[in-house]
Short mmCIF file of N, CA and C in Angstrom, two decimals:
data_model
loop_
_atom_site.label_atom_id
_atom_site.label_comp_id
_atom_site.label_asym_id
_atom_site.label_seq_id
_atom_site.Cartn_x
_atom_site.Cartn_y
_atom_site.Cartn_z
N MET R 1 -120.40 26.33 111.83
CA MET R 1 -120.49 25.96 113.22
C MET R 1 -119.79 24.61 113.37
N THR R 2 -118.87 24.56 114.31
CA THR R 2 -118.08 23.36 114.53
C THR R 2 -118.08 22.97 116.00
N TYR R 3 -118.38 21.72 116.26
CA TYR R 3 -118.26 21.17 117.60
C TYR R 3 -117.06 20.22 117.57
N PHE R 4 -116.37 20.11 118.69
CA PHE R 4 -115.23 19.22 118.77
C PHE R 4 -115.59 18.03 119.65
N CYS R 5 -115.05 16.87 119.27
CA CYS R 5 -115.30 15.65 120.04
C CYS R 5 -113.99 15.01 120.44
N ASP R 6 -114.05 14.22 121.47
CA ASP R 6 -112.92 13.39 121.90
C ASP R 6 -113.23 11.96 121.48
N ILE R 7 -112.23 11.28 121.00
CA ILE R 7 -112.38 9.88 120.60
C ILE R 7 -111.34 9.06 121.34
N THR R 8 -111.81 8.02 122.01
CA THR R 8 -110.90 7.13 122.71
C THR R 8 -111.11 5.71 122.20
N LYS R 9 -110.02 4.97 122.20
CA LYS R 9 -110.12 3.58 121.77
C LYS R 9 -110.28 2.70 122.99
N GLU R 10 -111.37 1.93 122.99
CA GLU R 10 -111.65 1.02 124.09
C GLU R 10 -111.87 -0.36 123.48
N ALA R 11 -110.95 -1.26 123.74
CA ALA R 11 -110.98 -2.61 123.15
C ALA R 11 -110.97 -2.47 121.63
N ASP R 12 -112.01 -2.92 120.96
CA ASP R 12 -112.05 -2.86 119.50
C ASP R 12 -112.90 -1.70 118.98
N LEU R 13 -113.36 -0.82 119.87
CA LEU R 13 -114.23 0.27 119.47
C LEU R 13 -113.60 1.63 119.73
N TYR R 14 -113.96 2.58 118.90
CA TYR R 14 -113.57 3.97 119.08
C TYR R 14 -114.82 4.71 119.59
N THR R 15 -114.74 5.19 120.83
CA THR R 15 -115.88 5.85 121.46
C THR R 15 -115.77 7.35 121.28
N VAL R 16 -116.89 7.98 120.91
CA VAL R 16 -116.94 9.41 120.64
C VAL R 16 -117.75 10.11 121.73
N TYR R 17 -117.21 11.22 122.22
CA TYR R 17 -117.87 12.02 123.26
C TYR R 17 -117.72 13.50 122.92
N PHE R 18 -118.83 14.25 123.02
CA PHE R 18 -118.82 15.69 122.78
C PHE R 18 -118.93 16.43 124.12
N PRO R 19 -117.87 17.07 124.59
CA PRO R 19 -117.95 17.80 125.86
C PRO R 19 -119.03 18.90 125.88
N ASP R 20 -119.30 19.53 124.74
CA ASP R 20 -120.32 20.57 124.68
C ASP R 20 -121.73 20.01 124.55
N MET R 21 -121.85 18.78 124.13
CA MET R 21 -123.16 18.13 123.94
C MET R 21 -123.10 16.79 124.68
N THR R 22 -123.25 16.85 125.98
CA THR R 22 -123.01 15.67 126.82
C THR R 22 -123.96 14.52 126.56
N THR R 23 -125.08 14.77 125.89
CA THR R 23 -126.02 13.67 125.60
C THR R 23 -125.66 12.93 124.31
N VAL R 24 -124.62 13.39 123.62
CA VAL R 24 -124.24 12.77 122.35
C VAL R 24 -123.03 11.88 122.56
N ARG R 25 -123.25 10.59 122.33
CA ARG R 25 -122.17 9.60 122.37
C ARG R 25 -122.42 8.62 121.24
N THR R 26 -121.35 8.16 120.66
CA THR R 26 -121.47 7.15 119.62
C THR R 26 -120.14 6.40 119.54
N PHE R 27 -120.03 5.51 118.59
CA PHE R 27 -118.80 4.75 118.46
C PHE R 27 -118.64 4.27 117.02
N GLY R 28 -117.48 3.75 116.73
CA GLY R 28 -117.22 3.16 115.42
C GLY R 28 -116.17 2.08 115.55
N ASP R 29 -116.11 1.24 114.52
CA ASP R 29 -115.11 0.16 114.51
C ASP R 29 -113.73 0.66 114.13
N SER R 30 -113.68 1.83 113.49
CA SER R 30 -112.42 2.45 113.09
C SER R 30 -112.51 3.94 113.38
N MET R 31 -111.39 4.63 113.31
CA MET R 31 -111.39 6.08 113.52
C MET R 31 -112.25 6.76 112.46
N GLU R 32 -112.14 6.33 111.21
CA GLU R 32 -112.95 6.92 110.13
C GLU R 32 -114.45 6.73 110.40
N GLN R 33 -114.83 5.54 110.77
CA GLN R 33 -116.23 5.28 111.05
C GLN R 33 -116.70 6.06 112.27
N ALA R 34 -115.85 6.18 113.28
CA ALA R 34 -116.22 6.95 114.48
C ALA R 34 -116.46 8.41 114.12
N LEU R 35 -115.66 8.98 113.24
CA LEU R 35 -115.86 10.37 112.81
C LEU R 35 -117.15 10.52 112.01
N GLU R 36 -117.45 9.57 111.15
CA GLU R 36 -118.71 9.60 110.39
C GLU R 36 -119.91 9.50 111.34
N MET R 37 -119.82 8.59 112.28
CA MET R 37 -120.90 8.42 113.25
C MET R 37 -121.04 9.65 114.14
N ALA R 38 -119.91 10.31 114.44
CA ALA R 38 -119.94 11.51 115.26
C ALA R 38 -120.77 12.61 114.59
N LYS R 39 -120.54 12.81 113.30
CA LYS R 39 -121.30 13.82 112.57
C LYS R 39 -122.79 13.47 112.56
N GLU R 40 -123.09 12.22 112.28
CA GLU R 40 -124.49 11.78 112.22
C GLU R 40 -125.17 11.93 113.59
N ALA R 41 -124.50 11.53 114.65
CA ALA R 41 -125.07 11.62 115.99
C ALA R 41 -125.25 13.07 116.42
N LEU R 42 -124.25 13.90 116.15
CA LEU R 42 -124.33 15.31 116.53
C LEU R 42 -125.48 16.00 115.81
N GLU R 43 -125.56 15.83 114.50
CA GLU R 43 -126.61 16.50 113.73
C GLU R 43 -128.00 15.96 114.10
N GLY R 44 -128.09 14.67 114.35
CA GLY R 44 -129.37 14.10 114.78
C GLY R 44 -129.82 14.70 116.10
N ASN R 45 -128.90 14.84 117.04
CA ASN R 45 -129.22 15.42 118.33
C ASN R 45 -129.62 16.88 118.19
N LEU R 46 -128.91 17.64 117.36
CA LEU R 46 -129.24 19.05 117.15
C LEU R 46 -130.63 19.20 116.54
N GLU R 47 -130.97 18.33 115.59
CA GLU R 47 -132.29 18.38 114.97
C GLU R 47 -133.39 18.09 115.99
N VAL R 48 -133.16 17.13 116.87
CA VAL R 48 -134.13 16.82 117.92
C VAL R 48 -134.29 18.03 118.85
N CYS R 49 -133.19 18.67 119.20
CA CYS R 49 -133.26 19.86 120.05
C CYS R 49 -134.09 20.96 119.38
N ILE R 50 -133.88 21.16 118.10
CA ILE R 50 -134.65 22.17 117.37
C ILE R 50 -136.12 21.79 117.35
N ASP R 51 -136.42 20.54 117.02
CA ASP R 51 -137.81 20.08 116.93
C ASP R 51 -138.57 20.23 118.25
N HIS R 52 -137.86 20.07 119.37
CA HIS R 52 -138.52 20.09 120.68
C HIS R 52 -138.27 21.38 121.47
N GLY R 53 -137.63 22.35 120.82
CA GLY R 53 -137.40 23.64 121.48
C GLY R 53 -136.41 23.57 122.63
N ILE R 54 -135.50 22.63 122.58
CA ILE R 54 -134.49 22.48 123.63
C ILE R 54 -133.32 23.42 123.32
N ALA R 55 -132.84 24.10 124.34
CA ALA R 55 -131.71 25.02 124.16
C ALA R 55 -130.47 24.26 123.69
N ILE R 56 -129.77 24.84 122.75
CA ILE R 56 -128.57 24.22 122.19
C ILE R 56 -127.35 25.00 122.67
N PRO R 57 -126.44 24.33 123.37
CA PRO R 57 -125.26 25.04 123.85
C PRO R 57 -124.33 25.42 122.70
N ALA R 58 -123.77 26.61 122.78
CA ALA R 58 -122.81 27.05 121.77
C ALA R 58 -121.53 26.24 121.93
N PRO R 59 -120.86 25.96 120.82
CA PRO R 59 -119.60 25.21 120.92
C PRO R 59 -118.54 26.05 121.65
N GLN R 60 -117.94 25.47 122.67
CA GLN R 60 -116.88 26.16 123.41
C GLN R 60 -115.60 25.33 123.48
N TYR R 61 -115.76 24.02 123.53
CA TYR R 61 -114.61 23.12 123.61
C TYR R 61 -113.86 23.16 122.29
N LYS R 62 -112.55 23.35 122.33
CA LYS R 62 -111.77 23.54 121.10
C LYS R 62 -110.62 22.54 120.95
N GLU R 63 -110.77 21.37 121.52
CA GLU R 63 -109.73 20.35 121.39
C GLU R 63 -110.34 19.12 120.74
N GLY R 64 -109.53 18.16 120.43
CA GLY R 64 -110.03 16.93 119.85
C GLY R 64 -110.27 17.03 118.36
N HIS R 65 -111.33 16.40 117.89
CA HIS R 65 -111.63 16.30 116.47
C HIS R 65 -112.78 17.24 116.10
N PRO R 66 -112.57 18.11 115.10
CA PRO R 66 -113.65 19.02 114.70
C PRO R 66 -114.72 18.31 113.87
N ILE R 67 -115.97 18.60 114.19
CA ILE R 67 -117.10 18.06 113.43
C ILE R 67 -117.93 19.25 112.96
N GLU R 68 -117.93 19.47 111.66
CA GLU R 68 -118.63 20.61 111.06
C GLU R 68 -120.11 20.28 110.90
N VAL R 69 -120.96 21.18 111.40
CA VAL R 69 -122.40 21.02 111.27
C VAL R 69 -122.81 21.50 109.89
N SER R 70 -123.78 20.84 109.26
CA SER R 70 -124.22 21.22 107.92
C SER R 70 -124.67 22.69 107.92
N PRO R 71 -124.46 23.40 106.83
CA PRO R 71 -124.81 24.83 106.77
C PRO R 71 -126.28 25.12 107.07
N LYS R 72 -127.19 24.30 106.57
CA LYS R 72 -128.61 24.53 106.82
C LYS R 72 -128.95 24.39 108.31
N LEU R 73 -128.38 23.40 108.93
CA LEU R 73 -128.61 23.18 110.35
C LEU R 73 -127.98 24.30 111.18
N ALA R 74 -126.77 24.67 110.83
CA ALA R 74 -126.07 25.75 111.54
C ALA R 74 -126.84 27.07 111.42
N PHE R 75 -127.36 27.36 110.22
CA PHE R 75 -128.11 28.60 110.02
C PHE R 75 -129.38 28.60 110.87
N ALA R 76 -130.10 27.51 110.88
CA ALA R 76 -131.33 27.43 111.68
C ALA R 76 -131.03 27.64 113.16
N ILE R 77 -129.94 27.07 113.64
CA ILE R 77 -129.56 27.23 115.04
C ILE R 77 -129.18 28.68 115.33
N GLN R 78 -128.36 29.26 114.47
CA GLN R 78 -127.94 30.65 114.68
C GLN R 78 -129.14 31.60 114.66
N LEU R 79 -130.08 31.35 113.79
CA LEU R 79 -131.27 32.18 113.69
C LEU R 79 -132.10 32.10 114.98
N ARG R 80 -132.28 30.89 115.48
CA ARG R 80 -133.05 30.72 116.72
C ARG R 80 -132.35 31.38 117.89
N GLN R 81 -131.02 31.26 117.94
CA GLN R 81 -130.27 31.88 119.03
C GLN R 81 -130.34 33.40 118.94
N ALA R 82 -130.27 33.94 117.74
CA ALA R 82 -130.35 35.40 117.56
C ALA R 82 -131.74 35.91 117.94
N ARG R 83 -132.76 35.13 117.65
CA ARG R 83 -134.14 35.53 117.97
C ARG R 83 -134.35 35.63 119.47
N SER R 84 -133.67 34.81 120.24
CA SER R 84 -133.75 34.81 121.69
C SER R 84 -135.19 34.64 122.16
N ASN R 85 -135.72 35.61 122.91
CA ASN R 85 -137.07 35.45 123.45
C ASN R 85 -138.13 36.17 122.63
N ARG R 86 -137.77 36.68 121.47
CA ARG R 86 -138.78 37.30 120.60
C ARG R 86 -139.50 36.20 119.82
N THR R 87 -140.72 36.49 119.40
CA THR R 87 -141.49 35.49 118.67
C THR R 87 -141.09 35.49 117.19
N GLN R 88 -141.39 34.38 116.53
CA GLN R 88 -141.15 34.30 115.09
C GLN R 88 -141.95 35.36 114.35
N LYS R 89 -143.16 35.61 114.81
CA LYS R 89 -144.01 36.60 114.17
C LYS R 89 -143.41 38.00 114.27
N GLU R 90 -142.85 38.34 115.42
CA GLU R 90 -142.20 39.64 115.60
C GLU R 90 -141.05 39.82 114.62
N ILE R 91 -140.24 38.79 114.48
CA ILE R 91 -139.09 38.86 113.58
C ILE R 91 -139.56 38.95 112.13
N ALA R 92 -140.57 38.17 111.78
CA ALA R 92 -141.10 38.19 110.41
C ALA R 92 -141.58 39.60 110.05
N ILE R 93 -142.31 40.22 110.94
CA ILE R 93 -142.80 41.58 110.68
C ILE R 93 -141.63 42.55 110.54
N ALA R 94 -140.67 42.47 111.44
CA ALA R 94 -139.52 43.38 111.39
C ALA R 94 -138.69 43.18 110.12
N ALA R 95 -138.66 41.95 109.61
CA ALA R 95 -137.88 41.65 108.40
C ALA R 95 -138.68 41.82 107.12
N GLY R 96 -139.97 42.13 107.25
CA GLY R 96 -140.80 42.34 106.07
C GLY R 96 -141.07 41.07 105.28
N MET R 97 -141.32 39.99 106.01
CA MET R 97 -141.64 38.72 105.35
C MET R 97 -142.83 38.09 106.07
N SER R 98 -143.41 37.08 105.44
CA SER R 98 -144.55 36.42 106.08
C SER R 98 -144.06 35.54 107.22
N TYR R 99 -144.98 35.27 108.13
CA TYR R 99 -144.70 34.40 109.26
C TYR R 99 -144.25 33.03 108.77
N GLN R 100 -144.90 32.50 107.73
CA GLN R 100 -144.56 31.18 107.20
C GLN R 100 -143.15 31.19 106.58
N GLN R 101 -142.78 32.28 105.91
CA GLN R 101 -141.43 32.36 105.35
C GLN R 101 -140.40 32.27 106.47
N TYR R 102 -140.66 33.02 107.54
CA TYR R 102 -139.70 33.00 108.64
C TYR R 102 -139.65 31.63 109.31
N GLN R 103 -140.81 30.99 109.50
CA GLN R 103 -140.84 29.66 110.11
C GLN R 103 -139.96 28.68 109.33
N ARG R 104 -140.03 28.73 108.01
CA ARG R 104 -139.22 27.83 107.18
C ARG R 104 -137.73 28.07 107.39
N LEU R 105 -137.35 29.31 107.65
CA LEU R 105 -135.94 29.62 107.84
C LEU R 105 -135.37 28.96 109.09
N GLU R 106 -136.19 28.77 110.10
CA GLU R 106 -135.73 28.13 111.34
C GLU R 106 -135.84 26.60 111.28
N ASN R 107 -136.34 26.07 110.18
CA ASN R 107 -136.46 24.62 110.02
C ASN R 107 -135.31 24.15 109.13
N PRO R 108 -134.36 23.38 109.68
CA PRO R 108 -133.19 22.97 108.88
C PRO R 108 -133.53 22.12 107.65
N HIS R 109 -134.73 21.52 107.62
CA HIS R 109 -135.13 20.71 106.47
C HIS R 109 -135.73 21.56 105.35
N LYS R 110 -136.16 22.78 105.70
CA LYS R 110 -136.84 23.62 104.72
C LYS R 110 -136.12 24.94 104.45
N THR R 111 -135.13 25.29 105.25
CA THR R 111 -134.48 26.58 105.10
C THR R 111 -133.73 26.69 103.79
N ASN R 112 -133.89 27.80 103.15
CA ASN R 112 -133.18 28.10 101.91
C ASN R 112 -133.27 29.61 101.68
N PRO R 113 -132.57 30.37 102.55
CA PRO R 113 -132.71 31.82 102.49
C PRO R 113 -132.11 32.42 101.22
N THR R 114 -132.77 33.45 100.73
CA THR R 114 -132.22 34.20 99.61
C THR R 114 -131.26 35.24 100.18
N LEU R 115 -130.47 35.83 99.33
CA LEU R 115 -129.57 36.88 99.79
C LEU R 115 -130.35 38.05 100.36
N GLU R 116 -131.49 38.35 99.76
CA GLU R 116 -132.33 39.44 100.27
C GLU R 116 -132.83 39.13 101.68
N MET R 117 -133.23 37.88 101.93
CA MET R 117 -133.67 37.49 103.26
C MET R 117 -132.53 37.62 104.27
N LEU R 118 -131.35 37.16 103.88
CA LEU R 118 -130.19 37.27 104.77
C LEU R 118 -129.91 38.73 105.10
N TYR R 119 -129.99 39.58 104.11
CA TYR R 119 -129.76 41.01 104.30
C TYR R 119 -130.77 41.58 105.30
N ARG R 120 -132.03 41.25 105.12
CA ARG R 120 -133.07 41.74 106.03
C ARG R 120 -132.86 41.24 107.46
N LEU R 121 -132.53 39.97 107.59
CA LEU R 121 -132.31 39.39 108.91
C LEU R 121 -131.10 40.01 109.60
N GLN R 122 -130.06 40.28 108.84
CA GLN R 122 -128.88 40.92 109.40
C GLN R 122 -129.23 42.30 109.94
N LYS R 123 -130.12 43.02 109.26
CA LYS R 123 -130.55 44.34 109.73
C LYS R 123 -131.39 44.21 111.00
N VAL R 124 -132.26 43.23 111.06
CA VAL R 124 -133.13 43.03 112.22
C VAL R 124 -132.30 42.66 113.46
N PHE R 125 -131.38 41.72 113.28
CA PHE R 125 -130.61 41.21 114.41
C PHE R 125 -129.31 41.96 114.68
N GLY R 126 -128.80 42.67 113.68
CA GLY R 126 -127.50 43.33 113.83
C GLY R 126 -126.36 42.33 113.90
N VAL R 127 -126.60 41.17 113.30
CA VAL R 127 -125.61 40.08 113.32
C VAL R 127 -125.43 39.58 111.88
N PRO R 128 -124.19 39.45 111.41
CA PRO R 128 -124.00 38.89 110.06
C PRO R 128 -124.21 37.38 110.04
N PHE R 129 -125.06 36.92 109.15
CA PHE R 129 -125.29 35.48 108.99
C PHE R 129 -124.48 34.92 107.85
N LEU R 130 -123.94 35.79 107.01
CA LEU R 130 -123.18 35.33 105.84
C LEU R 130 -121.98 36.24 105.68
N THR R 131 -120.81 35.64 105.70
CA THR R 131 -119.58 36.39 105.52
C THR R 131 -118.88 35.85 104.29
N LEU R 132 -118.63 36.71 103.35
CA LEU R 132 -117.95 36.29 102.13
C LEU R 132 -116.51 36.76 102.13
#
């Protein structure tokens, strides 16, 4: 999962703005630092959205600088989006796993799916989560 940001130089600072995530802004003293801060700010905002159940917009803007979201965070987001309005318990039952196992999968700090879990989830959702 990749979001793109625009970076502009204003005086001595490089300001970062994400058109798809309008609440995320940061800056750096150099272009390199601005890109590092962009990743940190984006992932921090995404984690807060997950923690508070806030809808996360899918990346649509395709210009500027690409910022790759960590795989664990991206997986947790994709899983929540695929679940839509179904409950975690419903998905856990359909996938043949415990409710607690499924809960961990949607938590970017605890997610660590096995290949078997990915296979089951792909069958439940009809969406590939892993492409080799």
